Coordinates of C-alpha atoms and ligand atoms in Angstrom, one line a residue:
X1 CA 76.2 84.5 87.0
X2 CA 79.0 87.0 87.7
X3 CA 81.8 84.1 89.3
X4 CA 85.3 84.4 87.1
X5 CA 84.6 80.9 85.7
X6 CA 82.5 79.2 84.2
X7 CA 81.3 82.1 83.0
X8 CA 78.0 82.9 81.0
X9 CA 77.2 81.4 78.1
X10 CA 76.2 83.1 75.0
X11 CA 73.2 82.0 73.3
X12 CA 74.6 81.1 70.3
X13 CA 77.3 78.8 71.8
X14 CA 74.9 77.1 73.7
X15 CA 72.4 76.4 70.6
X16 CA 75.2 74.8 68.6
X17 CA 75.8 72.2 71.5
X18 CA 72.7 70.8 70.5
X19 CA 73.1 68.3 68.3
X20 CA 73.6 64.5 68.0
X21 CA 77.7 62.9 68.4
X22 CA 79.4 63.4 65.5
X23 CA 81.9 61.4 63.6
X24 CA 86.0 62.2 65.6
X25 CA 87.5 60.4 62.3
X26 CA 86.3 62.4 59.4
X27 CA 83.9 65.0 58.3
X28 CA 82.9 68.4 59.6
X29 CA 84.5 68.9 63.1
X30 CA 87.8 67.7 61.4
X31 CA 87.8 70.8 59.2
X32 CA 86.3 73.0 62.0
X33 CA 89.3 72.4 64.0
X34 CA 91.2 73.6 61.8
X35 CA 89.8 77.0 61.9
X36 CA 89.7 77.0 65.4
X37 CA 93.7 76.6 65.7
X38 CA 94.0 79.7 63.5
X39 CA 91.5 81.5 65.5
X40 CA 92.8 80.9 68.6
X41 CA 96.3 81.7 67.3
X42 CA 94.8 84.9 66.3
X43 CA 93.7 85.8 69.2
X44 CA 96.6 85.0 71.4
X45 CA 98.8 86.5 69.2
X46 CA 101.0 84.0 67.8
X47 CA 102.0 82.7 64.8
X48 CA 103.4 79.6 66.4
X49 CA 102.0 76.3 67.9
X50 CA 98.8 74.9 70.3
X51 CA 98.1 71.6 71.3
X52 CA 94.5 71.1 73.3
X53 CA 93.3 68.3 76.3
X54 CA 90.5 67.6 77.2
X55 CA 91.0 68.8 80.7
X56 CA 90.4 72.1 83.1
X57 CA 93.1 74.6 83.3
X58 CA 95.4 72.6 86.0
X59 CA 95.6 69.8 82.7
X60 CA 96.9 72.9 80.6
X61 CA 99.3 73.9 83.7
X62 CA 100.9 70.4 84.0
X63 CA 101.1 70.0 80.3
X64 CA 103.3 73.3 80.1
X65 CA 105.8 72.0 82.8
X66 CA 106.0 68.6 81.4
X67 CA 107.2 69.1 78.0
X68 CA 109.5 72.1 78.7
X69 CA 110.8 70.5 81.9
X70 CA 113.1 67.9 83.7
X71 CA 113.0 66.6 87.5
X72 CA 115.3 69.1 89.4
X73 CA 115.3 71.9 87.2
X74 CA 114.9 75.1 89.2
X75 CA 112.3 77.3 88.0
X76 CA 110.9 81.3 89.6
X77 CA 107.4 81.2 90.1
X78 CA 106.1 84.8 90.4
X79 CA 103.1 85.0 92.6
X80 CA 100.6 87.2 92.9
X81 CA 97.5 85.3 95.0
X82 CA 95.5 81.9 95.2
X83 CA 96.4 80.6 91.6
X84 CA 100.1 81.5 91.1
X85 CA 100.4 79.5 94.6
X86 CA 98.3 76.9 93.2
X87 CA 100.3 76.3 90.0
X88 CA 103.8 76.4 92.3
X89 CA 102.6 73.6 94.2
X90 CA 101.7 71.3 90.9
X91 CA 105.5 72.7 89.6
X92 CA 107.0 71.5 93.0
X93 CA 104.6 67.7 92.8
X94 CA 106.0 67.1 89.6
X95 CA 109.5 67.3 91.5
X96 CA 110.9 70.7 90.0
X97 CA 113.3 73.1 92.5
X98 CA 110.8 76.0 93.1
X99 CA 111.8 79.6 94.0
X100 CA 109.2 81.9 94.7
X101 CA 108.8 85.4 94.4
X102 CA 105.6 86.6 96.3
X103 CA 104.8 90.3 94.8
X104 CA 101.8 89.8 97.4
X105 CA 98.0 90.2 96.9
X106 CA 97.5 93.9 96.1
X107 CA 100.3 94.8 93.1
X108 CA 101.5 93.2 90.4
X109 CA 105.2 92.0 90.8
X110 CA 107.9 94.3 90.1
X111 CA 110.0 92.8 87.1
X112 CA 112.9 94.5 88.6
X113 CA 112.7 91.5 91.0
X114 CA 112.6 88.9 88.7
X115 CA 115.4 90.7 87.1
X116 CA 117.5 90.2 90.3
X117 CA 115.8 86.7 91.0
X118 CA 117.3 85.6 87.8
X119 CA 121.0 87.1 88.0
X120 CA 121.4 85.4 91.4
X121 CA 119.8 82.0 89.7
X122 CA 121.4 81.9 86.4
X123 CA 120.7 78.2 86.5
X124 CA 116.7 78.6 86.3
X125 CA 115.1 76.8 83.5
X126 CA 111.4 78.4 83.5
X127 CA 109.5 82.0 84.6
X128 CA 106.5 80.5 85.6
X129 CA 104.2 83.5 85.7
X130 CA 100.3 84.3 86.0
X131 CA 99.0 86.9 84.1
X132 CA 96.0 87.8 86.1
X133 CA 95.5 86.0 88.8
X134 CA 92.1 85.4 89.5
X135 CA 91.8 85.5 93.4
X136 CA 93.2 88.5 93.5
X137 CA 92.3 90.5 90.2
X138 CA 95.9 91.9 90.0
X139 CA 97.5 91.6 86.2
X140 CA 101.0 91.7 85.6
X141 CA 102.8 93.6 83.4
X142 CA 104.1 90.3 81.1
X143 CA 105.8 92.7 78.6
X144 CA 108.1 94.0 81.2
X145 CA 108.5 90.9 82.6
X146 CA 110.3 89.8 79.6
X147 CA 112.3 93.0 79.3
X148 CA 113.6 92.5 83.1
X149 CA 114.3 88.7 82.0
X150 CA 116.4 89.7 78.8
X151 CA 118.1 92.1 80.5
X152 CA 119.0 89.8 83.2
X153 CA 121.0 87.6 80.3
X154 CA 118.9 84.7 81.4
X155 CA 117.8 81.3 78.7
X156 CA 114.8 80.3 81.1
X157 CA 111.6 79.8 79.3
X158 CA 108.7 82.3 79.8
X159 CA 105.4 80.4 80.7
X160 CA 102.5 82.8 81.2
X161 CA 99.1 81.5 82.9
X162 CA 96.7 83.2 80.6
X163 CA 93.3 80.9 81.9
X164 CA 91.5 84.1 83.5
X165 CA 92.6 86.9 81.5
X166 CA 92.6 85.1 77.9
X167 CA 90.0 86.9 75.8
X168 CA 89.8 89.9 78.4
X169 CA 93.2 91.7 79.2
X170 CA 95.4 92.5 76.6
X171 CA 97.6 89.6 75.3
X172 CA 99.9 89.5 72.2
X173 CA 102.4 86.0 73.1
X174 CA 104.9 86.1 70.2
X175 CA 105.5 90.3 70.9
X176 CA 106.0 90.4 74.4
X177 CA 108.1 86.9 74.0
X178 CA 106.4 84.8 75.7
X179 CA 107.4 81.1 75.1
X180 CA 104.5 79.1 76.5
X181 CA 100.6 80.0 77.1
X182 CA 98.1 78.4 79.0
X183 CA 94.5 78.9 78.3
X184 CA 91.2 77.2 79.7
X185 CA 87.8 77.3 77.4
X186 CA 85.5 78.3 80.6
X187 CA 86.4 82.2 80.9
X188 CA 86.5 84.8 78.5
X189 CA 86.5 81.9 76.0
X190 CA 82.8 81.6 77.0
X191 CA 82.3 77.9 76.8
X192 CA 82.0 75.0 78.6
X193 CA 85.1 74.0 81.1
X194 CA 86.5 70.8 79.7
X195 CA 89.3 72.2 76.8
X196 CA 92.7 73.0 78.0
X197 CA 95.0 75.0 75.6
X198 CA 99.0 75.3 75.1
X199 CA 99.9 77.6 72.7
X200 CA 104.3 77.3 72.2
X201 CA 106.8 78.7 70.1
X202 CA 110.1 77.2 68.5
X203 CA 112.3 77.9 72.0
X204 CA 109.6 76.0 74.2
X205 CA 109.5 72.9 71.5
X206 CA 113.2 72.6 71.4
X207 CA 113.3 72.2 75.4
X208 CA 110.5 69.3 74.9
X209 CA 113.1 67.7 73.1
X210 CA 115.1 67.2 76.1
X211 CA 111.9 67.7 78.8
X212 CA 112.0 64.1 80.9
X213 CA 108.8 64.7 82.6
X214 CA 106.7 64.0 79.6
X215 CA 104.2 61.5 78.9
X216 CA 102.4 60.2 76.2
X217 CA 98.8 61.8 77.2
X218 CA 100.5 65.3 77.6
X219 CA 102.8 64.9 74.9
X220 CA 102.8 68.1 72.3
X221 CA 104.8 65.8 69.9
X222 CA 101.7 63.4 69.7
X223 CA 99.0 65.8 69.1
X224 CA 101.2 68.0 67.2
X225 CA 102.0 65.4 64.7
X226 CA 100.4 64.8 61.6
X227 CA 99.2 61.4 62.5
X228 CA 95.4 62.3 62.4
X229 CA 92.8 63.9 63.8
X230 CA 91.8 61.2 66.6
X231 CA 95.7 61.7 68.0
X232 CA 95.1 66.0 68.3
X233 CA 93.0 64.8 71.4
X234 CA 95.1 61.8 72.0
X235 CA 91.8 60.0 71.8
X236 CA 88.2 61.2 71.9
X237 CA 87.7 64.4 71.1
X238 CA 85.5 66.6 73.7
X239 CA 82.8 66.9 70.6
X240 CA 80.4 69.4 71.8
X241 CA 82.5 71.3 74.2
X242 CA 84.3 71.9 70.8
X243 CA 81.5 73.4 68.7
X244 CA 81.0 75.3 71.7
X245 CA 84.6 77.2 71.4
X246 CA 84.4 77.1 67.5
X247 CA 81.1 79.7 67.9
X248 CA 82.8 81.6 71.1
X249 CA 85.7 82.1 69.1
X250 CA 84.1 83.3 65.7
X251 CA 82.1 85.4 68.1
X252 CA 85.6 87.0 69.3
X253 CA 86.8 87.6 65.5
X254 CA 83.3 89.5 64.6
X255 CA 83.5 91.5 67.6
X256 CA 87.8 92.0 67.0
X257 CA 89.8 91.2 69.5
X258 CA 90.9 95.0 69.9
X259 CA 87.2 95.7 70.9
X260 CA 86.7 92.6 73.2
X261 CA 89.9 94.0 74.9
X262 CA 88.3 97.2 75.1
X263 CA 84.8 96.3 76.2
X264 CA 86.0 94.1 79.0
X265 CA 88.2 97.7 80.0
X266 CA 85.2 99.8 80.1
X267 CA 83.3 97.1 82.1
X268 CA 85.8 97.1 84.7
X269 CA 86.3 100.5 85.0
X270 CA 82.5 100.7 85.7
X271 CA 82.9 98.3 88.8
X272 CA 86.0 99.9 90.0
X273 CA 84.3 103.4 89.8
X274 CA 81.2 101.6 91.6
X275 CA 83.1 100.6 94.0
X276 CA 85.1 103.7 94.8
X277 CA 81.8 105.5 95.1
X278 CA 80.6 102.8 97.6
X279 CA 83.4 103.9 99.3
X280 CA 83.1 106.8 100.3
X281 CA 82.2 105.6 104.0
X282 CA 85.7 104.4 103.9
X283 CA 85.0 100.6 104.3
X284 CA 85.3 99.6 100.8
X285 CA 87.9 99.2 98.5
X286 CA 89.6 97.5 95.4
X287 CA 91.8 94.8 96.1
X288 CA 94.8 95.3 93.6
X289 CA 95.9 99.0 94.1
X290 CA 97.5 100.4 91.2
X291 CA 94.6 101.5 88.3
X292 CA 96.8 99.6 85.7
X293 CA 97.2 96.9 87.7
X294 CA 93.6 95.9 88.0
X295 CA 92.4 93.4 85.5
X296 CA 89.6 93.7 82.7
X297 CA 88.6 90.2 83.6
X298 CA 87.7 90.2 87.1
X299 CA 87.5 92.1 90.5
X300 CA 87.9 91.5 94.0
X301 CA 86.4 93.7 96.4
X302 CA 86.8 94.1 100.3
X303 CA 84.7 95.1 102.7
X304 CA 85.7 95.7 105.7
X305 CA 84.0 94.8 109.0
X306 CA 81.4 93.6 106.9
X307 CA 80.6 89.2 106.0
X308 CA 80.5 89.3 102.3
X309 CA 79.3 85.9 102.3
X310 CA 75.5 87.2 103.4
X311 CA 75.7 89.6 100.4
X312 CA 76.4 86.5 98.2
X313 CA 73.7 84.6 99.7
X314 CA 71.6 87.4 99.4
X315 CA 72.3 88.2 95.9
X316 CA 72.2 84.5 94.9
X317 CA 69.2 83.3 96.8
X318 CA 66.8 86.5 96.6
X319 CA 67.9 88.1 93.6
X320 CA 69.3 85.5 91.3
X321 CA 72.7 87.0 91.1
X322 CA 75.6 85.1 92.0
X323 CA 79.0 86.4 93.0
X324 CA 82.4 84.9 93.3
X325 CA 83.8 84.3 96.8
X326 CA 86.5 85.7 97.9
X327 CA 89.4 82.8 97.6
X328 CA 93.2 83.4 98.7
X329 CA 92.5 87.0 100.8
X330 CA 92.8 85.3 104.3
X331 CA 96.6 83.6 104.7
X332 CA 98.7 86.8 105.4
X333 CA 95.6 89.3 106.6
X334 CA 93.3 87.1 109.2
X335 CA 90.7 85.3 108.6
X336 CA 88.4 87.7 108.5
X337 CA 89.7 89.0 105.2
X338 CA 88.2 85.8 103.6
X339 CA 84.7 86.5 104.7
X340 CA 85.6 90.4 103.8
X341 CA 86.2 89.9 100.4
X342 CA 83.3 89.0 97.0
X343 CA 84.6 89.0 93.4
X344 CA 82.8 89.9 90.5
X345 CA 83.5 88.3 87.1
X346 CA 82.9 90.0 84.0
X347 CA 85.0 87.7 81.8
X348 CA 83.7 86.4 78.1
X349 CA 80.0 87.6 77.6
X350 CA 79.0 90.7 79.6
X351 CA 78.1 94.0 78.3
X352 CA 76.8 96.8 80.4
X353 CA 73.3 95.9 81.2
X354 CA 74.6 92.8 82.4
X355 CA 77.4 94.5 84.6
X356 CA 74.8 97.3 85.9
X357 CA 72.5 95.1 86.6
X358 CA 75.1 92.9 88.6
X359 CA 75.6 96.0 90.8
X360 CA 72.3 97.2 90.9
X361 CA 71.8 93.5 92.6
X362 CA 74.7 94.1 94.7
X363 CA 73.0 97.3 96.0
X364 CA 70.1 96.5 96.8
X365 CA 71.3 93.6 98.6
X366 CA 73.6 96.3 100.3
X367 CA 70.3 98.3 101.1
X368 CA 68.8 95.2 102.6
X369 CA 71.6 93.9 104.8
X370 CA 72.2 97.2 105.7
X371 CA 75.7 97.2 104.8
X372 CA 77.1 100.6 105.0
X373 CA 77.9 101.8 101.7
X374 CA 77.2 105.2 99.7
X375 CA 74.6 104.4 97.2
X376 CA 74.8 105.5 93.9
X377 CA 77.2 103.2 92.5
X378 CA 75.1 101.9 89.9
X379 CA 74.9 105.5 88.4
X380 CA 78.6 106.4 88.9
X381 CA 79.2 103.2 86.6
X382 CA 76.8 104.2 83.9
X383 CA 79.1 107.3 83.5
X384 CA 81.7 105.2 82.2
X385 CA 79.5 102.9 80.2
X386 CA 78.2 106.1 78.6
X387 CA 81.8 106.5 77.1
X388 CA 81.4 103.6 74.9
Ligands
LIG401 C1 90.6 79.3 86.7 C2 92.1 79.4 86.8 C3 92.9 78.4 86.9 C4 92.4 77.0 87.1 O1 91.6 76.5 86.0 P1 90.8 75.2 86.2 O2 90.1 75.1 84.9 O3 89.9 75.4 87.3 O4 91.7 74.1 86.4 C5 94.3 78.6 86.9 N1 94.8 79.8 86.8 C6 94.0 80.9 86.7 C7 94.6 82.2 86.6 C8 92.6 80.7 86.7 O5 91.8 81.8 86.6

């Protein structure tokens, strides 16, 4: 399984999943919980506030624009490819005045933009911004995101989409200011979808006080409160996807989150040097441009002339691989570029046999469709591994 969500499970999260239900009013998983907020505070760098759902990552996106937000507020949503779209459309459903800055699908946005965006809309409320998105592997630069919005003398709230890259690019919330996080268990979080997480600081809770799009089931004030376990779920808890992220996350703090960071590095950088070497007919390249712009968590690669979907099927039904399509490539470039385009995920659990064996699948697939492509990507990748 190499698709940027769900992504593979680690043995030891799956093993804890099995087990009986368990008691939501008292006992162990009440105590467990616990933990887990500090852990996942931990790793997102905050000191602050989370409040989880039992939802997907779009629960986690509405919950972050109903409590901060009002009807008619005017917010900039910075996008970057499939998902930053996505998210503006929920934004403009829940009846907020979107402005959109498209930085395109190939480089991260320029915060000199959202610096100017900002000056000529001193009125907007909220910097809705995706970290990396996921369609098209390109990671903004949220530190300097911030900078360009301080320096623009703006109040809006900072709200970064951290679903894909949570666990795999370099995050730190309350140091590069960020007022809201979004977070879903299914990526680098290696667990089952189903947990939704907001983390928030003290700017972000004082606009829920006067947010008029809340309701009860997203309300951080509810599951905030002290009022018991059953309300931190505003009902059931999701029992055993739980246990699941209390075991991803310890697994996280063993490993540090400074060397999960830089694991997920070196594994990308063995793909993108795979892929360059591929290249050298010409056809193939890396969807986001810039070398810092890439993410750790996932990558999107085009091909062109060639239909990536019978490298998928290939992969998936001969060798047992499977690949993420390509999703978001085809609006502005044809649509062609849809069928031109595979990603590979290497979010959460993956370590280099598991990435070289994910492109020693894609090559020989290559070998048998015959694709052109230089062979020898598989060994141009080790290289980097080696420098682990
Ligand atoms: C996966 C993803 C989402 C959507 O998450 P769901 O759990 O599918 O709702 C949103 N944003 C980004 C950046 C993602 O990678």
């Amino acid at each position: 399984m190499a698709i940027p969500g769900p992504s593979v499970l680690p043995a030891s999260v799956m093993r804890t999943m099995q087990r009986d239900s368990v008691n939501i009013y008292e006992g162990e998983i009440v105590g467990e919980t616990t933990l887990l907020v500090e852990r996942l505070k931990r790793i997102a760098g905050t000191t602050h506030y989370l409040c989880m759902y039992a939802s997907n990552g779009h629960g986690a996106w509405e919950a972050a624009i109903v409590n901060t937000l009002s009807a008619g507020d005017e917010v900039l949503c910075i996008v970057n490819g499939r998902f930053g779209h996505a998210w503006s459309e929920l934004a403009s459903g829940l009846g907020l005045k979107i402005n959109i800055i498209d930085g395109g699908k190939r480089r991260a946005i320029n915060p000199q933009v959202v610096g100017d965006a900002l000056r000529r809309t001193p009125t907007t409320k909220a910097v809705l911004l995706t970290h990396t998105d996921t369609s098209t592997s390109v990671v903004n630069d949220v530190a300097k995101v911030r900078a360009a919005m301080n320096a623009s003398g703006s109040e809006a709230l900072l709200i970064v989409d951290c679903i894909a890259s949570f666990g795999c690019d370099r995050f730190m919330m309350d140091k590069w200011g960020v007022d809201v996080m979004i977070a879903a268990s299914q990526k680098g979080l290696m667990t089952p979808p189903g947990i939704g997480i907001t983390f928030f600081n003290d700017k972000a809770r004082k606009a829920r006080r006067n947010a008029k799009l809340v309701t009860p089931y997203w309300d951080w004030n509810i599951r905030d409160s002290s009022a018991g376990y059953y309300q931190m779920f505003f009902g059931t808890a999701p029992t055993h996807t739980l246990y699941a992220l209390f075991e991803a996350t310890r697994l996280i703090e063993r490993e540090g989150i400074e060397n999960v960071w830089e694991r997920h590095r070196l594994i990308a950088q063995s793909v993108h040097k795979a892929v360059e070497h591929w290249s050298q007919g010409g056809t193939w390249s890396l969807n986001a441009e810039i070398p810092c712009e890439r993410s750790a968590a996932v990558t999107t690669i085009l091909c062109s002339g060639s239909d990536m979907r019978q490298l998928r099927n290939m992969c998936e039904k001969e060798l047992g691989l499977t690949l993420g399509i390509g999703i978001g490539m085809g609006a502005t470039t044809g649509p062609s570029m849809e069928e031109s385009a595979f990603r590979i995920g290497h979010m959460g659990h993956v370590n280099p046999p598991m990435i070289l064996g994910t492109l020693g699948a894609v090559e020989t697939s290559l070998h048998r469709l015959g694709i052109p492509f230089k062979s020898g990507g598989v060994a141009a990748a080790a290289e980097v591994l080696a420098r682990f």
